[in-house]
Every structure is written in structure tokens, then in C-alpha cells.
CSV table of C-alpha atoms in Angstrom, one decimal:
chain,number,residue,atom,x,y,z
S,1,MET,CA,61.7,111.7,116.6
S,2,ALA,CA,63.9,113.3,119.2
S,3,TYR,CA,61.2,115.2,121.0
S,4,LYS,CA,59.4,112.0,121.8
S,5,GLN,CA,62.3,110.6,123.9
S,6,LYS,CA,61.6,110.4,127.6
S,7,SER,CA,65.1,109.8,129.0
S,8,GLU,CA,66.8,112.2,131.4
S,9,LYS,CA,67.9,114.8,128.9
S,10,GLY,CA,64.8,114.3,126.8
S,11,ALA,CA,65.0,115.6,123.2
S,12,GLU,CA,68.7,116.5,123.3
S,13,ASN,CA,69.7,113.1,124.7
S,14,LEU,CA,69.1,111.4,121.4
S,15,LEU,CA,71.3,113.9,119.6
S,16,ALA,CA,74.1,113.2,122.1
S,17,THR,CA,74.2,109.5,121.2
S,18,TRP,CA,74.4,109.8,117.4
S,19,LEU,CA,77.2,107.9,115.7
S,20,GLU,CA,79.0,109.0,112.7
S,21,ALA,CA,77.2,106.6,110.4
S,22,GLU,CA,77.8,106.7,106.7
S,23,SER,CA,75.2,108.8,105.0
S,24,ASN,CA,73.3,107.4,102.1
S,25,LEU,CA,73.5,110.7,100.3
S,26,GLN,CA,75.5,110.7,97.1
S,27,GLU,CA,77.9,113.6,97.7
S,28,ASP,CA,80.0,113.4,100.9
S,29,PRO,CA,83.5,115.0,100.5
S,30,LYS,CA,84.3,114.2,104.2
S,31,ILE,CA,86.0,117.5,104.7
S,32,LEU,CA,84.9,117.5,108.4
S,33,GLY,CA,84.6,113.8,108.8
S,34,THR,CA,81.5,111.9,107.7
S,35,SER,CA,78.5,114.1,107.3
S,36,LEU,CA,75.1,113.6,108.8
S,37,SER,CA,71.8,113.3,107.0
S,38,PRO,CA,69.8,116.5,107.8
S,39,LYS,CA,66.8,114.3,108.3
S,40,LEU,CA,68.4,113.2,111.6
S,41,PHE,CA,68.2,116.7,113.1
S,42,LEU,CA,65.9,119.0,111.2
S,43,VAL,CA,62.3,119.3,112.6
S,44,ASN,CA,59.1,121.1,111.7
S,45,GLU,CA,58.1,124.4,113.3
S,46,GLU,CA,55.8,122.9,116.0
S,47,THR,CA,58.4,120.4,117.0
S,48,ALA,CA,61.1,123.1,117.1
S,49,LYS,CA,58.9,125.2,119.4
S,50,ASN,CA,58.2,122.3,121.7
S,51,ILE,CA,61.9,121.2,121.9
S,52,ALA,CA,63.2,124.6,122.6
S,53,PHE,CA,60.5,125.8,125.0
S,54,SER,CA,60.4,122.5,127.0
S,55,THR,CA,64.1,122.4,127.3
S,56,ALA,CA,64.3,126.0,128.5
S,57,ARG,CA,61.5,125.4,131.0
S,58,LYS,CA,63.3,122.3,132.3
S,59,TYR,CA,66.5,124.1,133.0
S,60,TRP,CA,65.5,127.7,133.6
S,61,GLY,CA,61.9,127.4,134.8
S,62,ARG,CA,62.8,127.0,138.5
S,63,VAL,CA,65.3,129.0,140.5
S,64,SER,CA,67.9,127.2,142.6
S,65,THR,CA,69.0,128.5,146.0
S,66,GLU,CA,72.3,129.6,144.4
S,67,MET,CA,70.5,131.6,141.6
S,68,GLN,CA,68.1,133.1,144.0
S,69,MET,CA,71.0,134.8,145.7
S,70,TYR,CA,71.5,136.8,142.5
S,71,PHE,CA,67.9,137.8,142.3
S,72,ASP,CA,68.0,138.9,146.0
S,73,LYS,CA,70.6,141.5,144.9
S,74,TYR,CA,68.0,143.1,142.7
S,75,GLY,CA,65.3,143.0,145.4
S,76,LEU,CA,63.4,140.1,143.8
S,77,ASP,CA,62.2,137.5,146.4
S,78,ALA,CA,61.7,133.8,145.6
S,79,LYS,CA,57.9,134.0,145.6
S,80,PHE,CA,57.8,136.8,143.0
S,81,VAL,CA,60.5,135.2,140.9
S,82,ASN,CA,58.7,131.8,140.7
S,83,GLU,CA,55.4,133.5,140.0
S,84,ARG,CA,56.8,135.4,137.0
S,85,LEU,CA,58.6,132.3,135.7
S,86,ASN,CA,55.4,130.2,135.9
S,87,ALA,CA,53.4,133.0,134.1
S,88,PHE,CA,56.0,132.8,131.4
S,89,PHE,CA,56.6,129.1,131.0
S,90,TYR,CA,53.1,127.8,131.5
S,91,THR,CA,51.2,130.1,129.2
S,92,GLN,CA,50.8,130.2,125.4
S,93,LYS,CA,51.8,133.9,125.4
S,94,GLY,CA,55.0,133.1,127.1
S,95,LYS,CA,55.8,130.3,124.6
S,96,GLU,CA,55.1,132.7,121.7
S,97,THR,CA,57.3,135.4,123.1
S,98,PHE,CA,60.1,132.9,123.7
S,99,PHE,CA,60.0,131.6,120.2
S,100,GLU,CA,59.7,135.1,118.6
S,101,GLN,CA,62.9,136.1,120.4
S,102,LEU,CA,64.7,132.9,119.6
S,103,PHE,CA,63.7,133.1,115.9
S,104,ALA,CA,64.8,136.8,115.7
S,105,GLN,CA,68.1,136.4,117.6
S,106,HIS,CA,68.9,132.7,116.7
S,107,THR,CA,70.1,132.2,120.3
S,108,ILE,CA,68.8,132.5,123.8
S,109,ASP,CA,70.6,132.1,127.1
S,110,LEU,CA,69.6,132.6,130.7
S,111,GLU,CA,70.6,136.3,130.8
S,112,ARG,CA,68.3,137.0,127.8
S,113,LEU,CA,65.5,134.9,129.2
S,114,ILE,CA,65.6,136.9,132.5
S,115,TRP,CA,65.4,140.1,130.5
S,116,LEU,CA,62.3,138.7,128.7
S,117,VAL,CA,60.6,137.6,131.9
S,118,PHE,CA,61.6,140.4,134.3
S,119,GLY,CA,62.6,143.3,132.0
S,120,LYS,CA,66.0,143.4,133.7
S,121,ARG,CA,69.5,142.7,132.4
S,122,MET,CA,71.4,140.7,135.0
S,123,GLN,CA,74.7,138.9,134.9
S,124,ILE,CA,73.8,135.4,136.1
S,125,VAL,CA,76.6,132.9,136.9
S,126,MET,CA,75.4,129.5,135.5
S,127,PRO,CA,75.6,126.5,137.9
S,128,VAL,CA,77.8,123.7,136.7
S,129,ASN,CA,76.2,121.1,134.3
S,130,GLU,CA,73.4,123.4,133.3
S,131,LEU,CA,72.0,124.6,129.9
S,132,GLN,CA,74.1,127.4,128.4
S,133,THR,CA,72.4,128.3,125.1
S,134,ILE,CA,69.6,127.3,122.8
S,135,ILE,CA,70.3,127.9,119.1
S,136,LEU,CA,67.7,127.9,116.3
S,137,TYR,CA,67.9,128.4,112.6
S,138,LYS,CA,65.3,128.0,109.9
S,139,PHE,CA,65.9,126.1,106.6
S,140,GLN,CA,62.9,126.5,104.3
S,141,ASP,CA,60.1,124.8,106.3
S,142,GLU,CA,62.3,123.1,108.8
S,143,TYR,CA,64.4,124.1,111.8
S,144,LEU,CA,67.7,123.3,113.3
S,145,VAL,CA,67.4,123.3,117.1
S,146,HIS,CA,70.6,122.8,119.1
S,147,MET,CA,71.4,123.0,122.8
S,148,MET,CA,74.8,123.9,124.3
S,149,TYR,CA,75.5,122.6,127.8
S,150,LYS,CA,78.3,123.5,130.2
S,151,GLU,CA,79.1,119.8,130.9
S,152,HIS,CA,81.0,118.3,127.9
S,153,ALA,CA,80.9,121.7,126.2
S,154,SER,CA,83.4,120.7,123.5
S,155,PHE,CA,81.2,117.9,122.4
S,156,TRP,CA,78.1,120.1,122.0
S,157,HIS,CA,80.2,122.6,120.0
S,158,TRP,CA,81.6,119.7,117.8
S,159,LEU,CA,78.1,118.4,117.2
S,160,PHE,CA,76.9,121.9,116.2
S,161,THR,CA,79.7,122.2,113.6
S,162,LYS,CA,78.9,118.8,112.3
S,163,LYS,CA,75.3,119.8,111.8
S,164,VAL,CA,76.1,123.0,110.0
S,165,TYR,CA,78.7,121.3,107.9
S,166,SER,CA,76.2,118.6,106.9
S,167,LEU,CA,73.7,121.3,105.9
S,168,LEU,CA,76.3,123.0,103.8
S,169,ILE,CA,77.0,119.8,102.0
S,170,HIS,CA,73.5,118.4,101.6
S,171,ARG,CA,71.1,121.3,101.5
S,172,PRO,CA,70.7,123.8,98.7
S,173,LEU,CA,72.5,127.0,99.8
S,174,GLU,CA,69.5,129.2,99.0
S,175,GLN,CA,67.8,127.6,102.1
S,176,PHE,CA,70.4,129.4,104.3
S,177,THR,CA,68.4,132.5,105.1
S,178,PHE,CA,70.7,133.7,107.9
S,179,LEU,CA,74.0,132.7,106.5
S,180,TYR,CA,76.2,135.3,108.2
S,181,GLU,CA,74.8,134.5,111.6
S,182,ILE,CA,75.1,130.7,111.3
S,183,MET,CA,78.6,130.8,109.9
S,184,GLY,CA,79.6,133.1,112.8
S,185,HIS,CA,78.3,130.5,115.2
S,186,PHE,CA,80.0,127.8,113.2
S,187,GLU,CA,83.4,129.6,113.5
S,188,GLN,CA,82.8,130.2,117.2
S,189,SER,CA,82.0,126.5,117.9
S,190,MET,CA,85.1,125.4,115.8
S,191,LYS,CA,87.2,127.6,118.1
S,192,GLU,CA,85.6,126.2,121.2
S,193,ASN,CA,86.1,122.7,120.1
S,194,CYS,CA,89.6,123.1,118.7
S,195,GLU,CA,91.4,125.3,121.2
S,196,HIS,CA,93.9,122.5,121.8
S,197,VAL,CA,94.8,122.3,118.1
S,198,ASP,CA,98.1,123.8,117.0
S,199,ASN,CA,97.7,126.4,114.2
S,200,PHE,CA,93.9,126.6,114.5
S,201,VAL,CA,93.7,129.6,112.2
S,202,ASN,CA,95.3,127.9,109.2
S,203,ASN,CA,93.3,124.7,109.9
S,204,TYR,CA,90.0,126.6,110.0
S,205,LYS,CA,90.7,128.6,106.8
S,206,THR,CA,91.6,125.4,105.0
S,207,ILE,CA,88.4,123.7,106.2
S,208,LEU,CA,86.3,126.7,105.2
S,209,ASP,CA,87.9,127.0,101.8
S,210,LYS,CA,87.3,123.3,101.0
S,211,CYS,CA,83.7,123.6,102.1
S,212,ILE,CA,83.1,126.7,100.0
S,213,THR,CA,84.8,125.1,97.0
S,214,HIS,CA,82.4,122.1,97.3
S,215,VAL,CA,79.4,124.3,97.8
S,216,ASP,CA,80.3,126.6,94.9
S,217,LYS,CA,80.5,123.5,92.6
S,218,HIS,CA,77.2,122.0,93.7
S,219,ASN,CA,75.0,125.1,93.9
S,220,ALA,CA,73.5,127.3,91.3
S,221,SER,CA,74.1,131.1,91.5
S,222,CYS,CA,72.1,132.6,94.3
S,223,LEU,CA,72.3,135.3,96.9
S,224,ALA,CA,73.5,133.0,99.7
S,225,LYS,CA,76.3,131.8,97.4
S,226,LYS,CA,77.6,135.3,97.1
S,227,GLN,CA,77.2,135.9,100.8
S,228,LEU,CA,79.2,132.8,101.6
S,229,ARG,CA,82.0,134.0,99.3
S,230,LEU,CA,82.0,137.4,101.1
S,231,TYR,CA,82.1,135.6,104.4
S,232,GLN,CA,85.2,133.7,103.2
S,233,ILE,CA,86.9,136.9,102.2
S,234,VAL,CA,86.2,138.6,105.6
S,235,VAL,CA,87.4,135.5,107.5
S,236,HIS,CA,90.7,135.4,105.6
S,237,TYR,CA,91.1,139.2,106.2
S,238,ARG,CA,90.5,138.8,109.9
S,239,LEU,CA,92.8,135.8,110.2
S,240,ALA,CA,95.4,137.0,107.7
S,241,GLU,CA,98.2,137.4,110.3
S,242,GLY,CA,100.0,139.9,108.1
S,243,ASP,CA,99.8,137.9,104.8
S,244,ASN,CA,97.1,139.5,102.7
S,245,ASN,CA,97.9,137.9,99.3
S,246,CYS,CA,95.2,135.3,99.7
S,247,VAL,CA,92.6,138.0,100.6
S,248,LYS,CA,93.4,140.0,97.5
S,249,THR,CA,93.2,136.9,95.3
S,250,LEU,CA,89.8,136.0,96.8
S,251,ILE,CA,88.6,139.6,96.2
S,252,THR,CA,89.8,139.6,92.6
S,253,SER,CA,88.1,136.3,91.9
S,254,PHE,CA,84.9,137.4,93.7
S,255,GLU,CA,84.6,140.6,91.7
S,256,ALA,CA,85.2,138.8,88.5
S,257,ASP,CA,82.6,136.1,89.2
S,258,TRP,CA,79.8,138.4,90.4
S,259,ARG,CA,80.3,141.7,88.6
S,260,TYR,CA,77.9,140.9,85.7
S,261,SER,CA,75.7,138.4,87.6
S,262,MET,CA,72.1,139.0,88.3
S,263,TYR,CA,73.3,139.2,91.9
S,264,ALA,CA,75.8,141.9,91.1
S,265,LEU,CA,77.6,143.6,93.9
S,266,THR,CA,75.4,146.0,96.0
S,267,GLU,CA,76.7,149.4,97.1
S,268,LYS,CA,77.1,148.0,100.7
S,269,GLU,CA,79.3,145.1,99.4
S,270,LYS,CA,81.4,147.5,97.3
S,271,VAL,CA,81.9,149.5,100.5
S,272,LEU,CA,82.9,146.4,102.5
S,273,ILE,CA,85.5,145.3,99.9
S,274,ALA,CA,86.9,148.9,99.7
S,275,TYR,CA,87.2,149.0,103.5
S,276,LEU,CA,89.2,145.7,103.5
S,277,LEU,CA,91.4,146.9,100.6
S,278,PHE,CA,91.9,150.3,102.3
S,279,HIS,CA,93.4,148.6,105.4
S,280,ILE,CA,95.4,146.1,103.4
S,281,ALA,CA,96.9,149.0,101.4
S,282,HIS,CA,97.7,150.7,104.7
S,283,GLN,CA,99.5,147.6,106.0
S,284,GLU,CA,101.4,147.4,102.8
S,285,LYS,CA,102.2,151.1,102.9
S,286,ASP,CA,100.7,151.7,99.4
S,287,ASN,CA,100.0,155.4,99.8
S,288,GLU,CA,98.2,155.8,96.5
S,289,LEU,CA,95.8,153.0,97.1
S,290,VAL,CA,95.1,154.1,100.7
S,291,ILE,CA,94.1,157.5,99.5
S,292,GLN,CA,92.0,156.1,96.6
S,293,TYR,CA,90.0,153.7,98.8
S,294,GLY,CA,89.9,156.2,101.7
S,295,GLU,CA,88.4,158.9,99.6
S,296,TYR,CA,85.9,156.5,98.1
S,297,LEU,CA,84.7,155.5,101.5
S,298,LEU,CA,84.3,159.1,102.6
S,299,GLU,CA,82.6,160.3,99.4
S,300,ASP,CA,78.8,160.5,100.0
S,301,GLU,CA,79.5,159.1,103.5
S,302,ARG,CA,79.6,155.6,102.0
S,303,LEU,CA,81.2,153.9,105.0
S,304,ASN,CA,79.1,155.8,107.5
S,305,ASN,CA,75.9,154.9,105.7
S,306,TYR,CA,76.5,151.2,105.6
S,307,ALA,CA,78.5,150.8,108.8
S,308,ILE,CA,75.6,149.5,110.9
S,309,GLU,CA,74.6,146.9,108.3
S,310,ILE,CA,78.3,145.7,108.1
S,311,MET,CA,78.6,145.6,111.8
S,312,LEU,CA,75.5,143.5,112.2
S,313,GLU,CA,76.7,141.0,109.6
S,314,TYR,CA,80.5,141.0,110.5
S,315,LYS,CA,80.4,141.9,114.2
S,316,GLU,CA,84.2,142.2,114.8
S,317,LEU,CA,85.2,143.8,111.5
S,318,LEU,CA,84.5,147.5,112.3
S,319,PRO,CA,85.9,148.7,115.6
S,320,ASN,CA,82.8,150.5,117.1
S,321,ARG,CA,83.7,152.3,120.2
S,322,LYS,CA,81.6,155.4,120.4
S,323,PRO,CA,83.2,158.3,118.5
S,324,THR,CA,84.4,161.2,120.6
S,325,PRO,CA,84.4,164.5,118.6
S,326,PRO,CA,85.6,166.6,121.6
S,327,ALA,CA,88.7,164.4,122.1
S,328,ILE,CA,92.1,164.7,120.4
S,329,ILE,CA,93.9,162.3,122.8
S,330,LYS,CA,92.5,158.9,122.1
S,331,ASN,CA,93.3,155.6,120.5
S,332,TYR,CA,92.1,156.2,116.9
S,333,GLU,CA,92.1,152.4,116.2
S,334,LEU,CA,89.0,151.9,118.4
S,335,ASN,CA,86.5,153.6,116.1
S,336,PHE,CA,86.3,152.8,112.4
S,337,LEU,CA,85.7,156.4,111.3
S,338,GLU,CA,88.3,158.0,113.5
S,339,ASN,CA,90.8,155.4,112.4
S,340,LEU,CA,89.9,156.0,108.7
S,341,TYR,CA,90.6,159.8,109.1
S,342,ALA,CA,93.9,159.1,111.0
S,343,ILE,CA,95.1,156.7,108.4
S,344,LEU,CA,94.1,158.8,105.4
S,345,LEU,CA,95.7,161.9,107.0
S,346,ASP,CA,98.9,160.0,107.6
S,347,HIS,CA,99.1,159.0,103.9
S,348,TYR,CA,98.3,162.5,102.7
S,349,VAL,CA,101.3,163.6,104.7
S,350,ARG,CA,103.5,160.8,103.4
S,351,MET,CA,102.6,161.8,99.8
S,352,GLY,CA,103.1,165.5,100.5
S,353,ARG,CA,99.5,166.3,99.8
S,354,TYR,CA,99.1,168.8,102.6
S,355,GLN,CA,96.3,170.8,101.1
S,356,GLU,CA,94.2,167.7,100.8
S,357,GLY,CA,95.0,166.9,104.4
S,358,LEU,CA,93.9,170.4,105.3
S,359,VAL,CA,90.6,170.0,103.5
S,360,LEU,CA,90.1,166.7,105.4
S,361,LEU,CA,90.6,168.5,108.7
S,362,LYS,CA,88.2,171.3,107.7
S,363,GLU,CA,85.4,169.0,106.4
S,364,HIS,CA,85.4,166.3,109.1
S,365,VAL,CA,85.4,167.1,112.8
S,366,LEU,CA,86.5,163.5,113.7
S,367,ALA,CA,89.7,164.1,111.8
S,368,SER,CA,90.9,166.3,114.7
S,369,ASN,CA,88.4,167.5,117.4
S,370,LYS,CA,85.7,170.1,117.8
S,371,LYS,CA,87.9,173.0,118.9
S,372,ILE,CA,90.6,172.5,116.3
S,373,HIS,CA,88.0,172.0,113.6
S,374,ALA,CA,86.2,175.2,114.6
S,375,ALA,CA,89.5,177.2,114.5
S,376,LEU,CA,90.3,175.9,111.0
S,377,VAL,CA,86.8,176.5,109.6
S,378,GLU,CA,86.7,180.1,111.1
S,379,GLY,CA,90.2,180.8,109.8
S,380,SER,CA,91.4,182.4,113.0
S,381,CYS,CA,92.1,181.5,116.6
S,382,SER,CA,91.0,183.6,119.5
S,383,ASN,CA,92.8,183.4,122.8
S,384,GLU,CA,89.7,181.8,124.2
S,385,GLN,CA,89.7,179.1,121.6
S,386,LEU,CA,93.4,178.2,122.3
S,387,ILE,CA,92.7,178.0,126.0
S,388,ALA,CA,89.7,175.7,125.3
S,389,ILE,CA,91.8,173.4,123.1
S,390,GLU,CA,94.2,172.8,126.1
S,391,ALA,CA,91.3,172.4,128.5
S,392,TYR,CA,89.8,169.7,126.2
S,393,VAL,CA,93.2,167.9,126.2
S,394,GLN,CA,93.3,168.0,130.0
S,395,GLN,CA,89.8,166.5,130.1
S,396,ASP,CA,90.8,163.8,127.6
S,397,ILE,CA,93.7,162.9,129.9
S,398,ALA,CA,91.6,162.8,133.1
S,399,LEU,CA,89.1,160.5,131.5
S,400,HIS,CA,91.9,158.1,130.3
S,401,VAL,CA,93.6,158.1,133.7
S,402,ASN,CA,90.7,158.0,136.1
S,403,ASN,CA,87.6,157.9,134.0
S,404,SER,CA,86.5,161.1,135.8
S,405,LEU,CA,86.7,164.8,135.4
S,406,GLN,CA,87.3,165.3,139.1
S,407,HIS,CA,90.8,166.1,140.2
S,408,ILE,CA,91.9,166.9,136.6
S,409,GLY,CA,95.2,168.3,137.8
S,410,LEU,CA,96.2,165.1,139.6
S,411,SER,CA,95.2,163.0,136.6
S,412,VAL,CA,97.3,165.1,134.3
S,413,GLU,CA,100.3,164.8,136.6
S,414,GLU,CA,99.9,161.0,136.8
S,415,TRP,CA,99.6,160.9,133.0
S,416,ARG,CA,102.8,162.9,132.5
S,417,GLN,CA,104.7,160.5,134.7
S,418,HIS,CA,103.6,157.3,133.1
S,419,TYR,CA,102.3,157.7,129.5
S,420,ARG,CA,105.6,156.8,127.9
S,421,GLN,CA,105.8,153.5,129.9
S,422,SER,CA,104.6,150.5,127.9
S,423,GLU,CA,102.9,148.9,130.9
S,424,ALA,CA,100.7,152.0,131.5
S,425,PRO,CA,97.0,151.3,130.6
S,426,TYR,CA,97.0,154.4,128.4
S,427,TYR,CA,100.3,153.8,126.6
S,428,PHE,CA,98.7,152.9,123.3
S,429,VAL,CA,96.4,156.0,123.6
S,430,ALA,CA,99.4,158.2,123.9
S,431,GLN,CA,101.2,156.5,121.0
S,432,SER,CA,98.2,156.8,118.7
S,433,ALA,CA,97.4,160.4,119.7
S,434,SER,CA,101.0,161.5,119.3
S,435,LEU,CA,101.3,160.2,115.7
S,436,HIS,CA,98.0,161.7,114.7
S,437,LEU,CA,98.7,165.1,116.3
S,438,LEU,CA,102.1,165.3,114.7
S,439,ASN,CA,100.5,164.7,111.3
S,440,ILE,CA,98.1,167.6,112.0
S,441,LEU,CA,101.1,169.7,113.0
S,442,LYS,CA,102.9,169.0,109.8
S,443,ILE,CA,99.9,170.0,107.7
S,444,LEU,CA,99.4,173.2,109.8
S,445,PHE,CA,103.0,174.1,109.4
S,446,VAL,CA,103.1,173.6,105.6
S,447,THR,CA,99.8,175.4,105.0
S,448,GLU,CA,101.0,178.3,107.2
S,449,HIS,CA,98.5,178.1,110.0
S,450,TYR,CA,101.2,179.2,112.3
S,451,GLU,CA,99.2,180.5,115.3
S,452,LEU,CA,97.3,177.2,115.7
S,453,PHE,CA,100.5,175.3,114.9
S,454,GLU,CA,102.3,177.0,117.8
S,455,LYS,CA,99.6,176.4,120.3
S,456,LEU,CA,99.3,172.7,119.4
S,457,MET,CA,103.1,172.3,119.5
S,458,GLU,CA,103.0,173.8,123.0
S,459,ILE,CA,100.3,171.3,124.0
S,460,TYR,CA,102.2,168.4,122.4
S,461,LYS,CA,105.4,169.2,124.3
S,462,LYS,CA,103.5,169.6,127.5
S,463,TYR,CA,101.3,166.6,127.5
S,464,LEU,CA,102.2,164.2,124.7
S,465,LEU,CA,105.9,164.4,123.9
S,466,ILE,CA,107.4,161.1,122.7
S,467,ASP,CA,111.0,161.6,121.7
S,468,ASP,CA,111.3,159.4,118.6
S,469,HIS,CA,108.0,160.8,117.2
S,470,PHE,CA,109.1,164.4,117.9
S,471,GLU,CA,112.5,163.9,116.3
S,472,LYS,CA,110.8,163.0,113.1
S,473,LEU,CA,108.8,166.2,113.2
S,474,ARG,CA,112.0,168.2,113.9
S,475,VAL,CA,113.7,166.6,110.9
S,476,PHE,CA,110.5,167.2,108.7
S,477,ILE,CA,110.4,170.9,109.6
S,478,SER,CA,114.2,171.3,109.1
S,479,ALA,CA,114.0,169.7,105.6
S,480,TYR,CA,110.9,171.7,104.6
S,481,VAL,CA,112.5,175.0,105.6
């Protein structure tokens, strides 16, 4: 076995010398070259612990002079650092803690190890040719342990994709207990290994589709099979590049296959699919569908209730910048809920459903901001409220320009000089905020909230005026009158 090897790289050295030998397993579609027998690289729990821990100790158990310089910045001298590392790497408790973290997170790198040992998060620059990451996944009673090194990095990524591919082909899918996570690592390693390949996106989607077709054919219905199909849908959505027909076809097929299964769609999965279809409808300017899916996601706070679970499984799907209820000037695309409100409000306006847009503004503070929301709920605007709305706008601007509330006046002046320029760092903030504020203005005008309309119009002209956007508002009001 690999862990018994005594050569320079120890356990991982044997993995590095594997050849693509023909597997004696019956099914090998050779989608990603010749597959490997899982017997070559899966090990039992004790072996997995020994391989992972001994490898970590070999590369991270001693501090080089170069690395000690980073510890010095945190006031940790060499004697203290080595004592703590020894206490971690040469005790059973340290080994148990290490494996618990690795089993829970599936990966560990030097930064996470330092957090475990010292309770501090530090950005450590890895020396050349050193261990980057240890990866671990469980398959029934066996474990996949894989190391990533900085030297020959593309090879280690290739080898990892080969192992995962081989497991997909030769192991029952129900043994994939952390399917979303391992497929995320699979995709990442494919990118790292194939950066030089033209049209990587299409190549990856083709490989993934072939693998899933094979797996679908050779596995009985199980939860992991459904999860893999969902992963396929999300990948095609993320990498659609404007063509969503394949995504919609996959969703239709998925719903038909699983609707009446014993693994019927959960509420979270229905929310995930509705979220994808909501954004596809927005891209395709299908107003009715945007409103249908948007209202479904907001009803009973469905999207908000399942957002954390979806983000954990599909890390890049939901933009998750912290929401900012006080702000009206912001890039609404950076938070999934703020973006949902902005898109839904836009399509209410497009469809002339202004009363529904007004209800949205009254019921959800993130659809505008705290002060505008309060004015609408109370049904009147005091002079103090109107002044506060403008003060909030100035604070928004100062934070975007200098990330500080000091010298607000200077920040506002800088904003007014540059926000229309495409090279300005806050250009997209201004574009997003302008479009959203104009939709709010249209709703306020049609629903006869004239006092608030006039104040927001004054603020818009003063801080956010974008000529082509404003011209559309002028034409809208003229046509409406």
C-alpha cells in the first residue's frame, strides 16, 4: 500500500508514478481517458489518518526561516511556534483534531492548520515546491486522500480529476456522501489543469454531461443521483454564456424524472430551480415569468429561508454581499435578495403593475431603503424624513468613494465628478442605483406619492443623474400624463 513506501515523498510518491493501465473492470466509457481501479487509491480510515497526518507533519510540522518572518509579524517567536507545532503533531489529541477538521471540511491547507494550532488566521505565502492542500472524502468505509503540491500543480489536479472520474464510473453513486463538495473540487481541478485549453467551458460541460449520462444509466434511483442531476443543471446555468435553452431542457427533464419518485423534489430544490428560472426569465425579458417566479420566491420567505443551504452547496450561485438596508445607492446585483427586489420591481414597472410594485416597496425594506420604506408605510413624509433620506444618500456615496464617513462633502464632490465615467470604481454602482431609483420614481408618480416623488427626484438629479436613464423617465411621465 501507498502508506508503506519509504521514498522521498512517501505515500504520495507512489500515486505520482501511476500509469494509465487498462482497468479490469467491465465498464469503462473512457470519457476522461482510461479510468483507474478505485482499489489503487482508496484506503481504510486508519490508513487515511496516517497518510494525511504524516504528510502534514512532514511539510508543516517545522517552520522555515522564511515562514518564521510571517510569525514574527504576529509576535510569535520561533521557540513558541515550534513548541505549539510539536504539541499538535506529536500527540494523539492533535491527530484527532486534525482529522476531525479534515473530515468536516474535506480540505486543509497551511492557513487552516495555523488557525487550528494557534487560534489565529494568517495569510501565509507558501514557499515553492511545498504542500498546498490535503483533500479527503469518505466512500462508505474507505477514504480518498489526495495531496496538492505547488510543484507540478497541473499534474496533481489532473490526478485528482482522474480519481473522481474513476469513482463516478466504478463506484455506486450512493457512496458519494458529499457529492456537491467533491464535484466542486472536481470542477476546480479541471479548470486548473485545462487553463490552456480553448473553449474550456464547452469542453467541461460536454465531459460532465457524458459522465452523468453514464452514471444515470448504471445506477439505481438514489438521493445522490438526484443531487448529481441538480449539480449538472447549476453548472450549465453558471456557464451558460447567454444560451439558456440547455438549462431549461435539463430542468424540464429533471422535474419529469423526479416529480413522482420516492426522492421527490424538496422545498429547497424547488426554490433552487425557481431561482434559476427567475434569472433566466429576466435575461430573456419574459415579464410574466419573472413576476411568477419572483413572487413564488418571496412568498413565505422561501428564498431567504433556504439561501444558506443553497450557498453552502453551490458557493458561487447566490451573490452574498451583506445586505445594506440603509443604502439606496448600491450595486443591487451583489446581494441575492436586493437583486431579486430590483429585478421584480423592474418587471412590475414594465408590465404597468404599479400598485403591486408599491406593495413590494411597502412590505420589503430591501426593495428601497429604511427611510423610503418608513415614509411609505407611514403614508406621509415629514421634513425631517426627507432630510434624512438625502443624508443617507450622502453616506452611501462616501462609503463607495472612500469607504469612510469622514469628509463626506469631499467624497460627494468626487463622486459627482466621476460616477458617469466607465473607469470609475463605482461606475456600476451608479448605473445599478440609477435604474432602480428611477423604477421607484415611476411607481411613486403613478400611485400619486408626489411629495416623496419630488424629494427623490431632487436627490436623483443632484447625485445620480445619468442622461439616457433620465430621458426614459421623462418620456414615461410625458406619456403617462
